[in-house]
Short mmCIF file of C-alpha atoms in Angstrom, two decimals:
data_model
loop_
_atom_site.label_atom_id
_atom_site.label_comp_id
_atom_site.label_asym_id
_atom_site.label_seq_id
_atom_site.Cartn_x
_atom_site.Cartn_y
_atom_site.Cartn_z
CA UNK E 88 7.10 -18.89 -17.85
CA UNK E 89 5.81 -17.55 -14.52
CA UNK E 90 4.21 -19.86 -12.04
CA UNK E 91 1.29 -18.75 -9.94
CA UNK E 92 1.78 -19.01 -6.19
CA UNK E 93 -1.11 -19.24 -3.77
CA UNK E 94 -0.96 -16.49 -1.14
CA UNK E 95 -0.79 -17.48 2.57
CA UNK E 96 -4.35 -16.06 2.93
CA UNK E 97 -6.71 -14.39 0.52
CA UNK E 98 -7.20 -10.62 0.40
CA UNK E 99 -10.22 -8.49 -0.53
CA UNK E 100 -9.98 -5.05 -2.16
CA UNK E 101 -12.64 -2.46 -1.33
CA UNK E 102 -13.09 1.07 -2.60
CA UNK E 103 -14.90 3.91 -0.88
CA UNK E 104 -16.35 6.40 -3.38
CA UNK E 105 -14.53 9.76 -3.35
CA UNK E 106 -16.54 12.61 -1.87
CA UNK E 107 -19.03 10.31 -0.15
CA UNK E 108 -19.85 11.30 3.43
CA UNK E 109 -21.44 7.91 4.24
CA UNK E 110 -18.76 5.74 5.89
CA UNK E 111 -21.04 2.77 6.69
CA UNK E 112 -20.01 -0.69 5.48
CA UNK E 113 -22.68 -0.48 2.78
CA UNK E 114 -20.92 2.50 1.21
CA UNK E 115 -17.84 0.41 0.31
CA UNK E 116 -17.64 -1.36 -3.03
CA UNK E 117 -16.01 -4.79 -3.06
CA UNK E 118 -13.79 -4.83 -6.12
CA UNK E 119 -12.15 -8.27 -6.07
CA UNK E 120 -10.73 -11.12 -4.03
CA UNK E 121 -7.06 -12.05 -4.52
CA UNK E 122 -5.75 -15.56 -3.86
CA UNK E 123 -2.56 -15.70 -5.95
CA UNK E 124 0.52 -13.57 -6.52
CA UNK E 125 -0.39 -13.22 -10.21
CA UNK E 126 -3.77 -11.70 -9.27
CA UNK E 127 -2.05 -9.17 -7.00
CA UNK E 128 0.50 -8.37 -9.74
CA UNK E 129 -2.37 -7.68 -12.17
CA UNK E 130 -4.05 -5.45 -9.57
CA UNK E 131 -0.89 -3.41 -9.08
CA UNK E 132 -0.27 -3.13 -12.83
CA UNK E 133 -3.82 -1.87 -13.34
CA UNK E 134 -4.44 0.31 -10.28
CA UNK E 135 -0.91 1.57 -9.58
CA UNK E 136 0.49 1.31 -13.09
CA UNK E 137 1.82 4.04 -15.34
CA UNK E 138 -0.89 6.54 -16.24
CA UNK E 139 -3.32 5.48 -13.50
CA UNK E 140 -4.26 7.94 -10.78
CA UNK E 141 -6.51 5.49 -8.96
CA UNK E 142 -4.13 4.99 -6.02
CA UNK E 143 -3.71 8.71 -5.42
CA UNK E 144 -7.34 9.60 -6.04
CA UNK E 145 -9.29 6.88 -4.25
CA UNK E 146 -9.78 5.45 -0.78
CA UNK E 147 -8.69 1.81 -1.26
CA UNK E 148 -8.72 -0.92 1.39
CA UNK E 149 -6.89 -4.21 0.84
CA UNK E 150 -8.21 -6.35 3.69
CA UNK E 151 -7.12 -9.81 4.87
CA UNK E 152 -9.82 -12.38 4.20
CA UNK E 153 -13.21 -11.14 5.46
CA UNK E 154 -11.97 -8.25 7.60
CA UNK E 155 -14.40 -5.39 7.07
CA UNK E 156 -12.95 -1.99 6.10
CA UNK E 157 -14.71 -0.05 8.89
CA UNK E 158 -13.42 0.92 12.33
CA UNK E 159 -16.53 -0.14 14.21
CA UNK E 160 -16.58 -3.75 12.90
CA UNK E 161 -16.24 -6.29 15.70
CA UNK E 162 -12.83 -7.49 14.45
CA UNK E 163 -11.47 -3.91 14.30
CA UNK E 164 -12.86 -2.18 17.41
CA UNK E 165 -9.98 -3.11 19.72
CA UNK E 166 -7.33 -2.43 17.09
CA UNK E 167 -5.90 0.51 15.32
CA UNK E 168 -3.68 1.63 12.50
CA UNK E 169 -0.02 2.26 11.90
CA UNK E 170 -0.19 5.47 9.91
CA UNK E 171 2.32 7.00 7.52
CA UNK E 172 2.00 10.27 5.60
CA UNK E 173 3.68 10.13 2.17
CA UNK E 174 4.05 12.60 -0.71
CA UNK E 175 1.61 12.09 -3.56
CA UNK E 176 4.36 11.67 -6.15
CA UNK E 177 5.68 8.46 -4.55
CA UNK E 178 2.42 7.08 -3.11
CA UNK E 179 1.91 4.48 -5.87
CA UNK E 180 5.31 2.89 -5.27
CA UNK E 181 4.97 2.94 -1.48
CA UNK E 182 1.41 1.56 -1.52
CA UNK E 183 2.47 -1.16 -3.97
CA UNK E 184 5.37 -2.13 -1.70
CA UNK E 185 3.07 -2.30 1.32
CA UNK E 186 0.57 -4.47 -0.59
CA UNK E 187 3.23 -6.90 -1.86
CA UNK E 188 4.79 -7.29 1.59
CA UNK E 189 1.39 -7.62 3.29
CA UNK E 190 0.02 -10.34 1.00
CA UNK E 191 3.30 -12.27 1.35
CA UNK E 192 3.11 -11.95 5.18
CA UNK E 193 6.37 -9.93 5.18
CA UNK E 194 5.18 -6.50 6.30
CA UNK E 195 6.31 -6.99 9.91
CA UNK E 196 9.79 -7.77 11.19
CA UNK E 197 10.65 -11.47 11.69
CA UNK E 198 9.25 -12.83 14.95
CA UNK E 199 6.06 -10.74 14.79
CA UNK E 200 2.81 -12.44 13.82
CA UNK E 201 2.15 -11.45 10.18
CA UNK E 202 -1.56 -12.27 10.65
CA UNK E 203 -1.74 -9.11 12.79
CA UNK E 204 -1.86 -7.20 9.50
CA UNK E 205 -5.58 -7.00 8.79
CA UNK E 206 -5.51 -4.38 6.07
CA UNK E 207 -3.54 -1.83 4.08
CA UNK E 208 -5.47 1.34 3.37
CA UNK E 209 -4.58 4.31 1.19
CA UNK E 210 -6.37 7.59 1.62
CA UNK E 211 -5.81 10.81 -0.33
CA UNK E 212 -5.59 13.95 1.81
CA UNK E 213 -4.87 17.56 0.91
CA UNK E 214 -1.31 17.67 -0.39
CA UNK E 215 -0.30 14.13 0.57
CA UNK E 216 -1.42 10.53 0.97
CA UNK E 217 -2.04 8.52 4.13
CA UNK E 218 -1.18 4.82 4.19
CA UNK E 219 -2.45 2.77 7.12
CA UNK E 220 -1.75 -0.77 8.27
CA UNK E 221 -4.71 -2.00 10.32
CA UNK E 222 -4.13 -4.36 13.24
CA UNK E 223 -6.61 -6.04 15.64
CA UNK E 224 -4.66 -4.94 18.73
CA UNK E 225 -2.20 -2.21 19.67
CA UNK E 226 1.22 -2.70 18.06
CA UNK E 227 4.50 -0.84 18.28
CA UNK E 228 5.29 1.15 15.09
CA UNK E 229 8.72 -0.51 15.08
CA UNK E 230 7.18 -3.84 14.02
CA UNK E 231 7.02 -2.66 10.40
CA UNK E 232 9.84 -4.13 8.35
CA UNK E 233 12.71 -1.67 7.76
CA UNK E 234 12.72 -2.78 4.12
CA UNK E 235 9.27 -1.21 3.76
CA UNK E 236 9.60 1.91 5.90
CA UNK E 237 13.24 2.92 5.29
CA UNK E 238 12.61 4.41 1.82
CA UNK E 239 9.73 6.53 3.13
CA UNK E 240 11.63 8.77 5.53
CA UNK E 241 8.46 9.56 7.46
CA UNK E 242 7.42 8.79 11.02
CA UNK E 243 5.08 5.89 11.67
CA UNK E 244 2.38 6.57 14.26
CA UNK E 245 -0.12 4.21 15.88
CA UNK E 246 -3.68 5.41 16.37
CA UNK E 247 -6.42 3.27 17.96
CA UNK E 248 -9.66 2.91 16.01
CA UNK E 249 -11.77 3.85 19.04
CA UNK E 250 -10.52 7.43 18.62
CA UNK E 251 -12.32 7.54 15.25
CA UNK E 252 -15.58 5.78 16.11
#
């Protein structure tokens, strides 16, 4: 029998409709709020499970608490994103790993403030997938846990949000 564990903080999943050119906050659809590990496990089984192409075909934003999924939001303006380009065929597994480590406050190396992780975003691009870890301030790409980035074999870059506003 599994026991449900309360997450250190709650997380909110948003989706941006594919093909939509409107990137205002109103264009995002709030899908659900996750407060327990069982809820996150159900999300991953549904969205990233066998036979689902939702992860590789949608712009999904798993945001800590009430962090808004837009660059220009007050809480995001001074921050940016650690960005990783991954092949489409392994995007589900990589995104799932990032989500699990983020909601457990284990995405960064020990000694770094896990609350700096404000969101994990997945975005389909031509021929590959972009995964971003949003932070409220500039961070060194080396703060990501080697357990998460080692299997990827791709460079991690930091890009400030102000470059996109």
